[in-house]
PDB file of C-alpha atoms in Angstrom:
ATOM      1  CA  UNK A   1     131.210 113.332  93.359  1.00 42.00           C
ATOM      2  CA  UNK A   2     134.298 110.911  93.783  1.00 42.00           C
ATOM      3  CA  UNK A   3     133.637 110.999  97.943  1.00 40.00           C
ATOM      4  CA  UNK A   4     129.502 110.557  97.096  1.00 39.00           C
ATOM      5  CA  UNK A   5     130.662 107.481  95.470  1.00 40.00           C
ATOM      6  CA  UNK A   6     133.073 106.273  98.005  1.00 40.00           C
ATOM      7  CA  UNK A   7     130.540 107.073 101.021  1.00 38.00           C
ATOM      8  CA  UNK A   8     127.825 104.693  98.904  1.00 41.00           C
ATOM      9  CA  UNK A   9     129.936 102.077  98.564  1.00 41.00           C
ATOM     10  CA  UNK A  10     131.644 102.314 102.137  1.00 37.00           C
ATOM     11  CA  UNK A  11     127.493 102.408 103.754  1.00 36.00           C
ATOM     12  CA  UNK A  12     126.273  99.484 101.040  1.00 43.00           C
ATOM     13  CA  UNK A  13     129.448  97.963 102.436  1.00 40.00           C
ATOM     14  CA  UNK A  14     128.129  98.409 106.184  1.00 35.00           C
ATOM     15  CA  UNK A  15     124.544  97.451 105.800  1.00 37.00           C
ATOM     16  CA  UNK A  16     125.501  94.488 104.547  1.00 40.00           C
ATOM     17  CA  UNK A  17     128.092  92.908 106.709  1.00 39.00           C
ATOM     18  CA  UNK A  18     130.800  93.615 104.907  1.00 39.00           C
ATOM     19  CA  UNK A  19     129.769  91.954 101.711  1.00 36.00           C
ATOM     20  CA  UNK A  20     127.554  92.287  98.983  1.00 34.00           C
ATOM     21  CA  UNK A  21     125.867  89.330  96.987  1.00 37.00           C
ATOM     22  CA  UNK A  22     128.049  86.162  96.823  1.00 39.00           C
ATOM     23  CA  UNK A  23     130.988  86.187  95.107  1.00 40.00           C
ATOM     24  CA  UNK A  24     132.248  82.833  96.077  1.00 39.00           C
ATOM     25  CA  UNK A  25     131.332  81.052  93.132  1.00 42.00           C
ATOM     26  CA  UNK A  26     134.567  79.037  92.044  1.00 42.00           C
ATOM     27  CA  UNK A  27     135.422  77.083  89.439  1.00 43.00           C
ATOM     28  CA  UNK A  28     134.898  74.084  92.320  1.00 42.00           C
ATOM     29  CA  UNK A  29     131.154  75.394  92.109  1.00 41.00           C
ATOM     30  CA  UNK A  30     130.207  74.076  88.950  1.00 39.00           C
ATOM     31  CA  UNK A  31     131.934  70.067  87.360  1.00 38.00           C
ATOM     32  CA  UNK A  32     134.554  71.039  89.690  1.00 38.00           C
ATOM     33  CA  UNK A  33     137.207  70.391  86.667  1.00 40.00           C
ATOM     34  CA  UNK A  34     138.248  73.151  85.091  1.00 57.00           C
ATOM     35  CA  UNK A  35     137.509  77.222  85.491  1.00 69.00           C
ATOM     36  CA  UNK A  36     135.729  76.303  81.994  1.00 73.00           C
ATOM     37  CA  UNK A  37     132.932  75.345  84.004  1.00 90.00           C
ATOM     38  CA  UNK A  38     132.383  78.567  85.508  1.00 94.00           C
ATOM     39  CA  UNK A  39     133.516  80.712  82.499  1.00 96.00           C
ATOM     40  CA  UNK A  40     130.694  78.537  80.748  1.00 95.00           C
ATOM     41  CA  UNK A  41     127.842  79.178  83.777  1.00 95.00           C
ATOM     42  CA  UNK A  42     128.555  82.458  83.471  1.00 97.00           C
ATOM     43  CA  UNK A  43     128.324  83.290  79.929  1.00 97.00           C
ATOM     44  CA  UNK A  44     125.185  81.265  80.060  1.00 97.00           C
ATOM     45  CA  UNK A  45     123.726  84.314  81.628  1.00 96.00           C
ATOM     46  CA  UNK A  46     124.516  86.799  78.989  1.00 98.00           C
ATOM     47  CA  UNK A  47     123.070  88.160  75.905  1.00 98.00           C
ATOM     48  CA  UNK A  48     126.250  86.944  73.473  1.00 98.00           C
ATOM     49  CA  UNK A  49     127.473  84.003  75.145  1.00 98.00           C
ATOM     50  CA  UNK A  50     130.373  83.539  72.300  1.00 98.00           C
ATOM     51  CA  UNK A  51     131.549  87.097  72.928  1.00 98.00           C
ATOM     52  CA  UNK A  52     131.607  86.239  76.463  1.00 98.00           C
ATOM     53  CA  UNK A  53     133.632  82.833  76.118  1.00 97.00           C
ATOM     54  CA  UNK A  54     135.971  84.530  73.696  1.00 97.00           C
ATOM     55  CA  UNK A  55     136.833  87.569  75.751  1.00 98.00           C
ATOM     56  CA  UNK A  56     137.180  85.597  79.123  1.00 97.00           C
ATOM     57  CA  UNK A  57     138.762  82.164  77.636  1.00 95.00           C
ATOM     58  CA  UNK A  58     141.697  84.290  76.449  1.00 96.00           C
ATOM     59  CA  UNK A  59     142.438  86.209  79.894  1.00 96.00           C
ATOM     60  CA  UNK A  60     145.011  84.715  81.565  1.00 96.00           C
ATOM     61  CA  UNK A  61     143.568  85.923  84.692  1.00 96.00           C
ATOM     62  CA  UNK A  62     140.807  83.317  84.335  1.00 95.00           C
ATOM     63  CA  UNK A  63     142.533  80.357  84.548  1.00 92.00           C
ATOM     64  CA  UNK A  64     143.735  80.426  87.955  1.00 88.00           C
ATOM     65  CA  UNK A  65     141.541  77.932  90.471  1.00 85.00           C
ATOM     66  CA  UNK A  66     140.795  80.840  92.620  1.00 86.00           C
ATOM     67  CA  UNK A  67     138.812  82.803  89.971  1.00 94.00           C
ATOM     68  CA  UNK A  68     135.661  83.896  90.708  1.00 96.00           C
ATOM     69  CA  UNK A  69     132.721  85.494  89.363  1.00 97.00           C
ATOM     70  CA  UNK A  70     134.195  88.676  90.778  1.00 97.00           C
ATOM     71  CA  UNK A  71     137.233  88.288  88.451  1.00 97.00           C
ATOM     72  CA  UNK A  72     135.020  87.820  85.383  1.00 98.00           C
ATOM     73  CA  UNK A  73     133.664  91.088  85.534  1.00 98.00           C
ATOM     74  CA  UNK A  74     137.067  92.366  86.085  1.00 98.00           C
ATOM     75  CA  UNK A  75     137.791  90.799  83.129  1.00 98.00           C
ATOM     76  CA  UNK A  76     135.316  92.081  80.978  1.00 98.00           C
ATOM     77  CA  UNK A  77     134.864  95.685  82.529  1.00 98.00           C
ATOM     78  CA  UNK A  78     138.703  95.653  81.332  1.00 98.00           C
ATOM     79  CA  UNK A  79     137.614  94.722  78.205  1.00 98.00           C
ATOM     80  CA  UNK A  80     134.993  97.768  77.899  1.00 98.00           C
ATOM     81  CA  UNK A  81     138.094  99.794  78.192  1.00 98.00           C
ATOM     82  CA  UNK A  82     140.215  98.336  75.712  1.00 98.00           C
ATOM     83  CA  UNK A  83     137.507  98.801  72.875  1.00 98.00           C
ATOM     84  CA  UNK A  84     137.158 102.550  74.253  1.00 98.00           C
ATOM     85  CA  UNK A  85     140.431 103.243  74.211  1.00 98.00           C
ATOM     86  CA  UNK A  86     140.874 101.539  70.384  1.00 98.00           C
ATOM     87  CA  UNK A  87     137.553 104.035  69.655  1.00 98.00           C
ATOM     88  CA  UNK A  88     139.556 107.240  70.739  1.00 98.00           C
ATOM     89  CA  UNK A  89     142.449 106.564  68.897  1.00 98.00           C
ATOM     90  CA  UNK A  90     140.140 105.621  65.776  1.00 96.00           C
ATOM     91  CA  UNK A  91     138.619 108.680  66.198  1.00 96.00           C
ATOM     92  CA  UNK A  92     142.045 110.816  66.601  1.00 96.00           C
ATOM     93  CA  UNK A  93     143.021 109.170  63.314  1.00 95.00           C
ATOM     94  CA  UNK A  94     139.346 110.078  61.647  1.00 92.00           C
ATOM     95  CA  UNK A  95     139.695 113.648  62.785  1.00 91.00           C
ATOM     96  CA  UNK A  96     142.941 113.959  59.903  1.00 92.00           C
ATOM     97  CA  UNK A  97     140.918 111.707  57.304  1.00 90.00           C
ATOM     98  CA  UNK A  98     137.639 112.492  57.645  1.00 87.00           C
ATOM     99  CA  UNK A  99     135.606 115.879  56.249  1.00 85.00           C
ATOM    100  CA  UNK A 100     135.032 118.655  58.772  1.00 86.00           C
ATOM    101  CA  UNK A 101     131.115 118.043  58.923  1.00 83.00           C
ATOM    102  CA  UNK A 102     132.608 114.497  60.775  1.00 87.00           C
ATOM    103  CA  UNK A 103     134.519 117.164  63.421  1.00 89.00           C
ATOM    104  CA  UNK A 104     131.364 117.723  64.985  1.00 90.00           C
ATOM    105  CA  UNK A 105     130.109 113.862  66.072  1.00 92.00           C
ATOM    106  CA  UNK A 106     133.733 112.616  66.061  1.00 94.00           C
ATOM    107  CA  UNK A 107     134.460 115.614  69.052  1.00 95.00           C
ATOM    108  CA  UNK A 108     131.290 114.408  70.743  1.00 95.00           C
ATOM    109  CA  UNK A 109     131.729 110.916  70.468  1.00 96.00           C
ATOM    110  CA  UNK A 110     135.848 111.537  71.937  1.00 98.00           C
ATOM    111  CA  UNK A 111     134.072 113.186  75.086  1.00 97.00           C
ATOM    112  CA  UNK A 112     131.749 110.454  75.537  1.00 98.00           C
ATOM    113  CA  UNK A 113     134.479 107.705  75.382  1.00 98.00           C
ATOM    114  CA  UNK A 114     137.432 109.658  76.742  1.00 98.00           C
ATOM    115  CA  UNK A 115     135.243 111.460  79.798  1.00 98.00           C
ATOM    116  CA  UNK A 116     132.488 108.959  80.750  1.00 98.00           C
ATOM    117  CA  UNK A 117     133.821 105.612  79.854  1.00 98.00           C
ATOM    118  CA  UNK A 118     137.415 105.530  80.349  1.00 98.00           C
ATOM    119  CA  UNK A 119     138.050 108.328  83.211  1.00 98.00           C
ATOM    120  CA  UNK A 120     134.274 107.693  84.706  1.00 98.00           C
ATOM    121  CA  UNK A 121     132.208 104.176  83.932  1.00 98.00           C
ATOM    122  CA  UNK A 122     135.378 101.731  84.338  1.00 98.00           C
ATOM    123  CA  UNK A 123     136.477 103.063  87.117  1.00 98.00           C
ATOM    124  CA  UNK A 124     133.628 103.253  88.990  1.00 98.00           C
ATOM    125  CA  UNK A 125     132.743  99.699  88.102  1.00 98.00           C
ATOM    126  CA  UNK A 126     136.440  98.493  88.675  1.00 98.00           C
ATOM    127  CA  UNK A 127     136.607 100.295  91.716  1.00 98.00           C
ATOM    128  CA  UNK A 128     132.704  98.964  93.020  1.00 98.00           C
ATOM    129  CA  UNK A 129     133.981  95.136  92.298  1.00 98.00           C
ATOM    130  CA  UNK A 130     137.345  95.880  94.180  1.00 97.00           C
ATOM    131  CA  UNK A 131     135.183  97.177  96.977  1.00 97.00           C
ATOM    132  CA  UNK A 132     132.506  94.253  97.046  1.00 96.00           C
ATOM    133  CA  UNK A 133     129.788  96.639  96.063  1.00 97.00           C
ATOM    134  CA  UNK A 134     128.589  95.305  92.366  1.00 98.00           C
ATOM    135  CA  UNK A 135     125.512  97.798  91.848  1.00 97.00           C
ATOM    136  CA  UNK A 136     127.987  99.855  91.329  1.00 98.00           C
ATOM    137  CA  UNK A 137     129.766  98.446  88.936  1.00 98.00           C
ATOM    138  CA  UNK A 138     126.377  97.485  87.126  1.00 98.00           C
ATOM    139  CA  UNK A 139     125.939 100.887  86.847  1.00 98.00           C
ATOM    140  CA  UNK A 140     129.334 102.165  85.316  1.00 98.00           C
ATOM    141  CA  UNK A 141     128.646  99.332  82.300  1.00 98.00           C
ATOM    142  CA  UNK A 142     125.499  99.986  81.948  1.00 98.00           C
ATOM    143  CA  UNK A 143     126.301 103.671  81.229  1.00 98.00           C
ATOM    144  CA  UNK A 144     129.285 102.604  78.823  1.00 98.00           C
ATOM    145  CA  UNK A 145     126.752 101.302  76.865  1.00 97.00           C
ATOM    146  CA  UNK A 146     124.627 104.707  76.693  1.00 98.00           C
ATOM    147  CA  UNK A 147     127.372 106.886  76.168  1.00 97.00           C
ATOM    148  CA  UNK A 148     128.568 104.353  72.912  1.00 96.00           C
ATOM    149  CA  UNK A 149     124.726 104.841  72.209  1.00 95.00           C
ATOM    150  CA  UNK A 150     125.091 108.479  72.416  1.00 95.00           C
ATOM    151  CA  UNK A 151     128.191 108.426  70.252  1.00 94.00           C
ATOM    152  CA  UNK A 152     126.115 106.095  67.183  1.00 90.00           C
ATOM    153  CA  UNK A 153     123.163 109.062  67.755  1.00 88.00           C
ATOM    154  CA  UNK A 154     125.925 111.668  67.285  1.00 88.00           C
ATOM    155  CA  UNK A 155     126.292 110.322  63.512  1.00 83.00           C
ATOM    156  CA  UNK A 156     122.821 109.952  62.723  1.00 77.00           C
ATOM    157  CA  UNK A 157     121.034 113.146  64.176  1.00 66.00           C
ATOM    158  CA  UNK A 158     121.195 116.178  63.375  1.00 60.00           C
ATOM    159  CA  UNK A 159     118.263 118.790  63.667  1.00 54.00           C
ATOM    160  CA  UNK A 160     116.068 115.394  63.315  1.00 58.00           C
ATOM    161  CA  UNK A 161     117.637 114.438  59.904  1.00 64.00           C
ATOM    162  CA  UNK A 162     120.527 111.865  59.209  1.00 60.00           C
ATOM    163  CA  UNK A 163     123.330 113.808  58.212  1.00 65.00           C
ATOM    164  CA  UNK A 164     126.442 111.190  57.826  1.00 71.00           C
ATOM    165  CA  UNK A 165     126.285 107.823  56.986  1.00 72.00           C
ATOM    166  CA  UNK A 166     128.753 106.148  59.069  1.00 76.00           C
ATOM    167  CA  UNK A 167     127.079 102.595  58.731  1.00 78.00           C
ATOM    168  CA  UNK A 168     129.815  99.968  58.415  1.00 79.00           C
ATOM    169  CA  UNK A 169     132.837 102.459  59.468  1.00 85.00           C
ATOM    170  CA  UNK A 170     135.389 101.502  62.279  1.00 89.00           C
ATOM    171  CA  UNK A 171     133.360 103.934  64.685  1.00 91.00           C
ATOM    172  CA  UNK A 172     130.033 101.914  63.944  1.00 91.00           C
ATOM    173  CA  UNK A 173     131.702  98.547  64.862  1.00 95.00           C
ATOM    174  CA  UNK A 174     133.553  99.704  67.789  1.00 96.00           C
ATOM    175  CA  UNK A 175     130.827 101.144  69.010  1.00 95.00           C
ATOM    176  CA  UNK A 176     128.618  97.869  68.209  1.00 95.00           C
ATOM    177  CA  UNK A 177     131.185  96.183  70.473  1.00 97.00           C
ATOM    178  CA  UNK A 178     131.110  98.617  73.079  1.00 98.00           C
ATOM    179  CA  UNK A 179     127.590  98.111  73.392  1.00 97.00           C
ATOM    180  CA  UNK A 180     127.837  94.354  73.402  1.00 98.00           C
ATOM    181  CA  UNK A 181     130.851  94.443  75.839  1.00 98.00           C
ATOM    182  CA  UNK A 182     129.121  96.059  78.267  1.00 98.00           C
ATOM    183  CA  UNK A 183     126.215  94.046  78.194  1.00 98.00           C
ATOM    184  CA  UNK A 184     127.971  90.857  79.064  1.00 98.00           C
ATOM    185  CA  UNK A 185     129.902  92.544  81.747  1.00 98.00           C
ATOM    186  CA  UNK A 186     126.536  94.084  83.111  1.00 98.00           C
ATOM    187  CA  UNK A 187     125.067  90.230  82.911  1.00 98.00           C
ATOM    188  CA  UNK A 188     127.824  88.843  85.178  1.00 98.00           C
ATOM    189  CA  UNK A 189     128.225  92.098  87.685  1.00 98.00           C
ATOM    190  CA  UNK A 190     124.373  90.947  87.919  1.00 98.00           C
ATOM    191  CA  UNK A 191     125.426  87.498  89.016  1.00 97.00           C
ATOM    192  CA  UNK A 192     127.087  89.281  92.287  1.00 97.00           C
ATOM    193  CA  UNK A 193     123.879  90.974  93.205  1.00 94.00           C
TER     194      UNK A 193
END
């Protein structure tokens, strides 16, 4: 699957001279003052614009004058994997705290976020913005966000019927983040399409 995913990117890569969607925006494309301006532009075009600001204002990788867009999504694809790797170890700590009817969502919420976000979504989409191929990458946050979905749905469905409220509990706001994370990084990835 790893060389399906290489040979995608390699052909989009091809077909396209080399690059996909322009990634030259600079901070010199916006007031031309400050990489503020383009941080700003950019979180303009996502669904939490403070979340955005916050998590990209406080990377130290954004206040060089030669960041672009590019680097933004960097930025907050890394961030997706921070808040998965904080939910793994939340859940290794709830798996000693918590009763066993917990064992069952907590296991299948630690293969969603240990599996498909950390060893399959990030890096995909850090490897697809390396590579200049952003669908890509669109894709690998856009499935972060499912598989936090699929963790929340873990808790709350069982046989049809809610069996654990969970509602307020470190896995319910990490995964809230998760999900929020990855929809500003999906937003900006967008901007290189």
């Amino acid at each position: 699957m790893k060389s399906l995913f290489t040979a995608m990117m390699l052909i989009s890569s091809v077909l396209n001279g080399g690059k996909i969607g322009n990634n030259n925006y600079s901070s010199d494309d916006d007031d031309g003052s400050s990489n503020g301006g383009l941080i700003n532009t950019a979180c303009n075009n996502t669904p939490n614009y403070a979340l955005c600001v916050s998590v990209l204002a406080s990377d130290p990788r954004t206040s060089s004058k030669a960041v672009n867009v590019e680097t933004l999504g960097l930025v907050m694809v890394d961030a997706v994997k921070a808040k998965a790797e904080e939910m793994i170890e939340t859940i290794r700590e709830l798996e000693k705290s918590k009763p066993v009817e917990w064992r069952l969502p907590l296991s299948q919420c630690y293969i969603y976020y240990y599996y498909a976000v950390v060893h399959a979504d990030v890096p995909e989409a850090e490897a697809a913005l390396k590579r200049g191929v952003p669908k890509f990458a669109e894709d690998g946050m856009a499935d972060a966000a499912v598989e936090a979905e699929s963790c929340e749905a873990a808790f709350k469905l069982q046989n049809g019927d809610i069996i654990l409220e969970y509602s307020g509990s470190a896995i319910d706001e990490i995964n809230k983040d998760v999900i929020q994370l990855s929809a500003v990084a999906t937003s900006i990835i967008k901007m290189l399409l």
